[in-house]
Amino acid sequence: MSTDAAIPPAKPEAASKPLGMRKNGKKWQLPQKAFRPTTGFTSFETKQKSRAARAQMKAKEKEMKDEKEEERQRRITALREKRAKKEERERYEKMAEKMHRKRVERLKRKEKRNKLLNS
């Protein structure tokens, strides 16, 4: 009991006590603190470090985006090639229905030679 009497009770925070009516009448807004322009200043070294970190992060993001785009383009080209092969196969099948098998094979070889010469 004697130890309890030696410790004074904790005082409530100053912010918890009512401030009364504000002079400008805007009681719904929080009270403003004094404007101190030098509080937000950071040193040049700190700014340089943050800029370097940001540049490094942007470079990494760009690299990741480029990899993603390359993968996308690779899939697109693979799909285009697959469709072209399918279309060509269907065309040859259609020709085989009308013509003799050996003639279709000759035309295939001829078209492949032309493709190699043109490309």
Short mmCIF file of N, CA and C in Angstrom, two decimals:
data_model
loop_
_atom_site.label_atom_id
_atom_site.label_comp_id
_atom_site.label_asym_id
_atom_site.label_seq_id
_atom_site.Cartn_x
_atom_site.Cartn_y
_atom_site.Cartn_z
N MET A 1 0.81 -1.18 0.00
CA MET A 1 0.00 0.00 0.00
C MET A 1 0.86 1.25 0.00
N SER A 2 1.94 1.25 0.75
CA SER A 2 2.80 2.43 0.81
C SER A 2 3.48 2.67 -0.53
N THR A 3 3.71 1.60 -1.30
CA THR A 3 4.33 1.77 -2.62
C THR A 3 3.36 2.39 -3.59
N ASP A 4 2.05 2.10 -3.44
CA ASP A 4 1.05 2.69 -4.32
C ASP A 4 0.92 4.18 -4.08
N ALA A 5 1.08 4.62 -2.89
CA ALA A 5 0.94 6.04 -2.57
C ALA A 5 2.12 6.83 -3.09
N ALA A 6 3.30 6.20 -3.25
CA ALA A 6 4.49 6.90 -3.71
C ALA A 6 4.42 7.21 -5.21
N ILE A 7 3.72 6.37 -5.96
CA ILE A 7 3.64 6.58 -7.41
C ILE A 7 2.42 7.43 -7.70
N PRO A 8 2.64 8.60 -8.32
CA PRO A 8 1.49 9.45 -8.64
C PRO A 8 0.69 8.84 -9.79
N PRO A 9 -0.60 9.06 -9.85
CA PRO A 9 -1.41 8.52 -10.94
C PRO A 9 -1.00 9.15 -12.27
N ALA A 10 -1.11 8.37 -13.34
CA ALA A 10 -0.73 8.85 -14.66
C ALA A 10 -1.68 9.95 -15.11
N LYS A 11 -1.12 11.02 -15.69
CA LYS A 11 -1.93 12.14 -16.17
C LYS A 11 -2.49 11.80 -17.54
N PRO A 12 -3.72 12.13 -17.82
CA PRO A 12 -4.27 11.90 -19.17
C PRO A 12 -3.56 12.78 -20.18
N GLU A 13 -3.55 12.33 -21.43
CA GLU A 13 -2.90 13.08 -22.51
C GLU A 13 -3.54 14.45 -22.70
N ALA A 14 -2.75 15.39 -23.15
CA ALA A 14 -3.24 16.74 -23.37
C ALA A 14 -4.24 16.76 -24.54
N ALA A 15 -4.07 15.86 -25.52
CA ALA A 15 -4.95 15.82 -26.68
C ALA A 15 -6.35 15.33 -26.30
N SER A 16 -6.46 14.57 -25.23
CA SER A 16 -7.75 14.03 -24.87
C SER A 16 -8.66 15.06 -24.21
N LYS A 17 -8.09 16.13 -23.67
CA LYS A 17 -8.95 17.13 -23.03
C LYS A 17 -9.62 17.99 -24.09
N PRO A 18 -10.82 18.41 -23.88
CA PRO A 18 -11.52 19.22 -24.89
C PRO A 18 -10.86 20.59 -25.03
N LEU A 19 -10.77 21.04 -26.31
CA LEU A 19 -10.10 22.31 -26.58
C LEU A 19 -11.07 23.48 -26.59
N GLY A 20 -12.34 23.22 -26.65
CA GLY A 20 -13.31 24.31 -26.72
C GLY A 20 -13.58 24.69 -28.17
N MET A 21 -14.32 25.76 -28.37
CA MET A 21 -14.70 26.19 -29.72
C MET A 21 -13.50 26.82 -30.42
N ARG A 22 -13.30 26.46 -31.68
CA ARG A 22 -12.20 27.03 -32.45
C ARG A 22 -12.58 28.42 -32.93
N LYS A 23 -11.55 29.21 -33.17
CA LYS A 23 -11.78 30.59 -33.57
C LYS A 23 -12.43 30.69 -34.95
N ASN A 24 -11.97 29.82 -35.88
CA ASN A 24 -12.52 29.90 -37.23
C ASN A 24 -13.83 29.14 -37.38
N GLY A 25 -14.27 28.42 -36.35
CA GLY A 25 -15.55 27.74 -36.38
C GLY A 25 -15.54 26.39 -37.07
N LYS A 26 -14.38 25.91 -37.54
CA LYS A 26 -14.32 24.62 -38.24
C LYS A 26 -13.97 23.53 -37.25
N LYS A 27 -14.94 23.15 -36.44
CA LYS A 27 -14.68 22.16 -35.41
C LYS A 27 -14.55 20.75 -35.97
N TRP A 28 -14.99 20.53 -37.23
CA TRP A 28 -14.89 19.20 -37.82
C TRP A 28 -13.48 18.90 -38.33
N GLN A 29 -12.63 19.93 -38.48
CA GLN A 29 -11.26 19.71 -38.94
C GLN A 29 -10.33 19.55 -37.75
N LEU A 30 -9.26 18.77 -37.96
CA LEU A 30 -8.28 18.58 -36.90
C LEU A 30 -7.47 19.86 -36.73
N PRO A 31 -7.00 20.13 -35.54
CA PRO A 31 -6.19 21.33 -35.34
C PRO A 31 -4.88 21.24 -36.12
N GLN A 32 -4.51 22.34 -36.74
CA GLN A 32 -3.29 22.37 -37.55
C GLN A 32 -2.08 22.56 -36.66
N LYS A 33 -0.95 22.01 -37.11
CA LYS A 33 0.30 22.23 -36.41
C LYS A 33 1.04 23.36 -37.10
N ALA A 34 2.03 23.90 -36.43
CA ALA A 34 2.80 25.01 -36.99
C ALA A 34 3.56 24.56 -38.23
N PHE A 35 3.66 25.44 -39.22
CA PHE A 35 4.36 25.14 -40.47
C PHE A 35 5.86 25.24 -40.24
N ARG A 36 6.55 24.13 -40.45
CA ARG A 36 8.00 24.11 -40.29
C ARG A 36 8.60 23.62 -41.61
N PRO A 37 9.06 24.55 -42.46
CA PRO A 37 9.52 24.17 -43.79
C PRO A 37 10.79 23.32 -43.81
N THR A 38 11.59 23.36 -42.79
CA THR A 38 12.86 22.62 -42.82
C THR A 38 12.72 21.18 -42.35
N THR A 39 11.56 20.76 -41.89
CA THR A 39 11.42 19.41 -41.36
C THR A 39 11.46 18.35 -42.45
N GLY A 40 10.99 18.65 -43.65
CA GLY A 40 10.92 17.65 -44.71
C GLY A 40 12.19 17.54 -45.53
N PHE A 41 13.19 18.35 -45.29
CA PHE A 41 14.40 18.34 -46.10
C PHE A 41 15.20 17.07 -45.86
N THR A 42 15.70 16.51 -46.96
CA THR A 42 16.60 15.36 -46.85
C THR A 42 17.93 15.74 -47.48
N SER A 43 18.97 15.07 -47.06
CA SER A 43 20.29 15.41 -47.56
C SER A 43 20.46 14.95 -49.01
N PHE A 44 21.45 15.51 -49.68
CA PHE A 44 21.71 15.18 -51.08
C PHE A 44 22.10 13.71 -51.22
N GLU A 45 22.87 13.21 -50.27
CA GLU A 45 23.30 11.81 -50.31
C GLU A 45 22.10 10.87 -50.23
N THR A 46 21.15 11.21 -49.35
CA THR A 46 19.95 10.39 -49.21
C THR A 46 19.15 10.39 -50.51
N LYS A 47 19.02 11.57 -51.12
CA LYS A 47 18.30 11.66 -52.40
C LYS A 47 19.01 10.84 -53.47
N GLN A 48 20.35 10.91 -53.50
CA GLN A 48 21.11 10.16 -54.49
C GLN A 48 20.90 8.66 -54.32
N LYS A 49 20.92 8.21 -53.07
CA LYS A 49 20.71 6.78 -52.81
C LYS A 49 19.32 6.34 -53.25
N SER A 50 18.32 7.16 -52.95
CA SER A 50 16.95 6.78 -53.34
C SER A 50 16.80 6.79 -54.86
N ARG A 51 17.44 7.75 -55.53
CA ARG A 51 17.38 7.79 -56.99
C ARG A 51 18.05 6.56 -57.59
N ALA A 52 19.21 6.17 -57.04
CA ALA A 52 19.91 4.99 -57.54
C ALA A 52 19.06 3.74 -57.33
N ALA A 53 18.44 3.63 -56.16
CA ALA A 53 17.59 2.47 -55.88
C ALA A 53 16.40 2.44 -56.84
N ARG A 54 15.81 3.61 -57.10
CA ARG A 54 14.67 3.68 -58.01
C ARG A 54 15.09 3.30 -59.44
N ALA A 55 16.28 3.78 -59.86
CA ALA A 55 16.76 3.45 -61.20
C ALA A 55 17.02 1.96 -61.33
N GLN A 56 17.58 1.37 -60.28
CA GLN A 56 17.85 -0.06 -60.29
C GLN A 56 16.53 -0.85 -60.37
N MET A 57 15.55 -0.41 -59.61
CA MET A 57 14.25 -1.07 -59.61
C MET A 57 13.60 -0.96 -61.00
N LYS A 58 13.68 0.24 -61.62
CA LYS A 58 13.09 0.42 -62.95
C LYS A 58 13.79 -0.47 -63.97
N ALA A 59 15.11 -0.59 -63.86
CA ALA A 59 15.85 -1.44 -64.79
C ALA A 59 15.40 -2.90 -64.64
N LYS A 60 15.24 -3.34 -63.41
CA LYS A 60 14.78 -4.72 -63.17
C LYS A 60 13.37 -4.92 -63.72
N GLU A 61 12.48 -3.94 -63.51
CA GLU A 61 11.12 -4.03 -64.04
C GLU A 61 11.13 -4.10 -65.56
N LYS A 62 11.98 -3.27 -66.18
CA LYS A 62 12.07 -3.25 -67.64
C LYS A 62 12.56 -4.60 -68.15
N GLU A 63 13.55 -5.16 -67.47
CA GLU A 63 14.08 -6.46 -67.86
C GLU A 63 12.99 -7.53 -67.77
N MET A 64 12.23 -7.49 -66.69
CA MET A 64 11.15 -8.48 -66.51
C MET A 64 10.08 -8.31 -67.58
N LYS A 65 9.73 -7.05 -67.90
CA LYS A 65 8.72 -6.80 -68.93
C LYS A 65 9.21 -7.30 -70.29
N ASP A 66 10.51 -7.05 -70.58
CA ASP A 66 11.07 -7.49 -71.85
C ASP A 66 11.04 -9.01 -71.97
N GLU A 67 11.40 -9.69 -70.88
CA GLU A 67 11.35 -11.15 -70.89
C GLU A 67 9.93 -11.65 -71.14
N LYS A 68 8.97 -11.02 -70.48
CA LYS A 68 7.57 -11.41 -70.65
C LYS A 68 7.13 -11.19 -72.10
N GLU A 69 7.52 -10.06 -72.68
CA GLU A 69 7.15 -9.74 -74.06
C GLU A 69 7.80 -10.72 -75.03
N GLU A 70 9.07 -11.08 -74.78
CA GLU A 70 9.75 -12.06 -75.64
C GLU A 70 9.03 -13.40 -75.61
N GLU A 71 8.63 -13.83 -74.41
CA GLU A 71 7.90 -15.09 -74.28
C GLU A 71 6.58 -15.03 -75.04
N ARG A 72 5.90 -13.90 -74.94
CA ARG A 72 4.62 -13.71 -75.63
C ARG A 72 4.82 -13.77 -77.14
N GLN A 73 5.86 -13.07 -77.63
CA GLN A 73 6.13 -13.06 -79.07
C GLN A 73 6.51 -14.46 -79.56
N ARG A 74 7.27 -15.19 -78.75
CA ARG A 74 7.66 -16.55 -79.12
C ARG A 74 6.42 -17.44 -79.28
N ARG A 75 5.49 -17.32 -78.32
CA ARG A 75 4.26 -18.11 -78.41
C ARG A 75 3.45 -17.73 -79.64
N ILE A 76 3.39 -16.43 -79.93
CA ILE A 76 2.62 -15.96 -81.09
C ILE A 76 3.22 -16.50 -82.38
N THR A 77 4.55 -16.43 -82.52
CA THR A 77 5.17 -16.92 -83.75
C THR A 77 5.00 -18.43 -83.89
N ALA A 78 5.10 -19.16 -82.76
CA ALA A 78 4.90 -20.61 -82.81
C ALA A 78 3.48 -20.93 -83.27
N LEU A 79 2.51 -20.18 -82.77
CA LEU A 79 1.12 -20.39 -83.16
C LEU A 79 0.91 -20.08 -84.64
N ARG A 80 1.52 -18.99 -85.12
CA ARG A 80 1.40 -18.64 -86.54
C ARG A 80 1.99 -19.72 -87.43
N GLU A 81 3.17 -20.23 -87.04
CA GLU A 81 3.82 -21.27 -87.83
C GLU A 81 2.95 -22.53 -87.86
N LYS A 82 2.39 -22.87 -86.71
CA LYS A 82 1.54 -24.06 -86.62
C LYS A 82 0.32 -23.92 -87.53
N ARG A 83 -0.30 -22.74 -87.51
CA ARG A 83 -1.47 -22.51 -88.36
C ARG A 83 -1.10 -22.56 -89.84
N ALA A 84 0.08 -21.99 -90.19
CA ALA A 84 0.50 -22.00 -91.59
C ALA A 84 0.75 -23.43 -92.06
N LYS A 85 1.39 -24.24 -91.21
CA LYS A 85 1.63 -25.64 -91.58
C LYS A 85 0.31 -26.38 -91.78
N LYS A 86 -0.64 -26.14 -90.89
CA LYS A 86 -1.93 -26.81 -90.98
C LYS A 86 -2.65 -26.41 -92.27
N GLU A 87 -2.60 -25.11 -92.58
CA GLU A 87 -3.25 -24.61 -93.79
C GLU A 87 -2.61 -25.23 -95.04
N GLU A 88 -1.27 -25.31 -95.04
CA GLU A 88 -0.58 -25.88 -96.18
C GLU A 88 -0.91 -27.37 -96.32
N ARG A 89 -0.96 -28.09 -95.21
CA ARG A 89 -1.29 -29.52 -95.23
C ARG A 89 -2.71 -29.72 -95.78
N GLU A 90 -3.63 -28.88 -95.34
CA GLU A 90 -5.00 -29.00 -95.85
C GLU A 90 -5.07 -28.70 -97.34
N ARG A 91 -4.28 -27.74 -97.79
CA ARG A 91 -4.27 -27.39 -99.21
C ARG A 91 -3.75 -28.56 -100.04
N TYR A 92 -2.68 -29.19 -99.57
CA TYR A 92 -2.13 -30.34 -100.29
C TYR A 92 -3.11 -31.51 -100.30
N GLU A 93 -3.83 -31.71 -99.19
CA GLU A 93 -4.83 -32.77 -99.15
C GLU A 93 -5.94 -32.52 -100.16
N LYS A 94 -6.34 -31.26 -100.27
CA LYS A 94 -7.37 -30.90 -101.23
C LYS A 94 -6.88 -31.15 -102.67
N MET A 95 -5.61 -30.81 -102.90
CA MET A 95 -5.03 -31.04 -104.22
C MET A 95 -4.95 -32.54 -104.51
N ALA A 96 -4.62 -33.33 -103.48
CA ALA A 96 -4.47 -34.78 -103.67
C ALA A 96 -5.80 -35.43 -104.04
N GLU A 97 -6.89 -34.86 -103.58
CA GLU A 97 -8.20 -35.39 -103.95
C GLU A 97 -8.44 -35.25 -105.44
N LYS A 98 -7.97 -34.15 -106.02
CA LYS A 98 -8.23 -33.88 -107.42
C LYS A 98 -7.18 -34.52 -108.34
N MET A 99 -5.89 -34.45 -107.89
CA MET A 99 -4.79 -34.87 -108.77
C MET A 99 -4.21 -36.21 -108.32
N HIS A 100 -3.28 -36.66 -109.13
CA HIS A 100 -2.55 -37.88 -108.82
C HIS A 100 -1.55 -37.61 -107.70
N ARG A 101 -1.24 -38.63 -106.89
CA ARG A 101 -0.38 -38.47 -105.72
C ARG A 101 1.04 -38.00 -106.11
N LYS A 102 1.59 -38.58 -107.18
CA LYS A 102 2.96 -38.22 -107.58
C LYS A 102 3.03 -36.78 -108.06
N ARG A 103 2.01 -36.32 -108.70
CA ARG A 103 2.01 -34.93 -109.18
C ARG A 103 1.97 -33.96 -107.99
N VAL A 104 1.19 -34.30 -106.98
CA VAL A 104 1.11 -33.45 -105.77
C VAL A 104 2.48 -33.38 -105.10
N GLU A 105 3.17 -34.53 -105.02
CA GLU A 105 4.51 -34.54 -104.42
C GLU A 105 5.47 -33.69 -105.22
N ARG A 106 5.40 -33.73 -106.55
CA ARG A 106 6.25 -32.90 -107.40
C ARG A 106 5.99 -31.42 -107.14
N LEU A 107 4.71 -31.05 -107.03
CA LEU A 107 4.36 -29.65 -106.77
C LEU A 107 4.88 -29.20 -105.40
N LYS A 108 4.80 -30.11 -104.42
CA LYS A 108 5.32 -29.78 -103.09
C LYS A 108 6.81 -29.45 -103.16
N ARG A 109 7.56 -30.33 -103.85
CA ARG A 109 9.01 -30.11 -103.96
C ARG A 109 9.31 -28.81 -104.69
N LYS A 110 8.56 -28.54 -105.73
CA LYS A 110 8.76 -27.32 -106.51
C LYS A 110 8.48 -26.08 -105.65
N GLU A 111 7.40 -26.11 -104.88
CA GLU A 111 7.06 -24.97 -104.02
C GLU A 111 8.12 -24.77 -102.94
N LYS A 112 8.65 -25.87 -102.39
CA LYS A 112 9.70 -25.73 -101.38
C LYS A 112 10.95 -25.10 -101.97
N ARG A 113 11.30 -25.50 -103.22
CA ARG A 113 12.48 -24.88 -103.88
C ARG A 113 12.24 -23.38 -104.05
N ASN A 114 11.04 -23.01 -104.51
CA ASN A 114 10.72 -21.60 -104.71
C ASN A 114 10.79 -20.82 -103.39
N LYS A 115 10.31 -21.45 -102.33
CA LYS A 115 10.35 -20.79 -101.00
C LYS A 115 11.80 -20.53 -100.60
N LEU A 116 12.66 -21.54 -100.80
CA LEU A 116 14.07 -21.38 -100.44
C LEU A 116 14.74 -20.30 -101.28
N LEU A 117 14.41 -20.24 -102.57
CA LEU A 117 15.00 -19.23 -103.45
C LEU A 117 14.53 -17.83 -103.08
N ASN A 118 13.26 -17.71 -102.73
CA ASN A 118 12.69 -16.38 -102.43
C ASN A 118 13.11 -15.87 -101.07
N SER A 119 13.38 -16.73 -100.14
CA SER A 119 13.70 -16.26 -98.79
C SER A 119 15.17 -15.98 -98.61
#
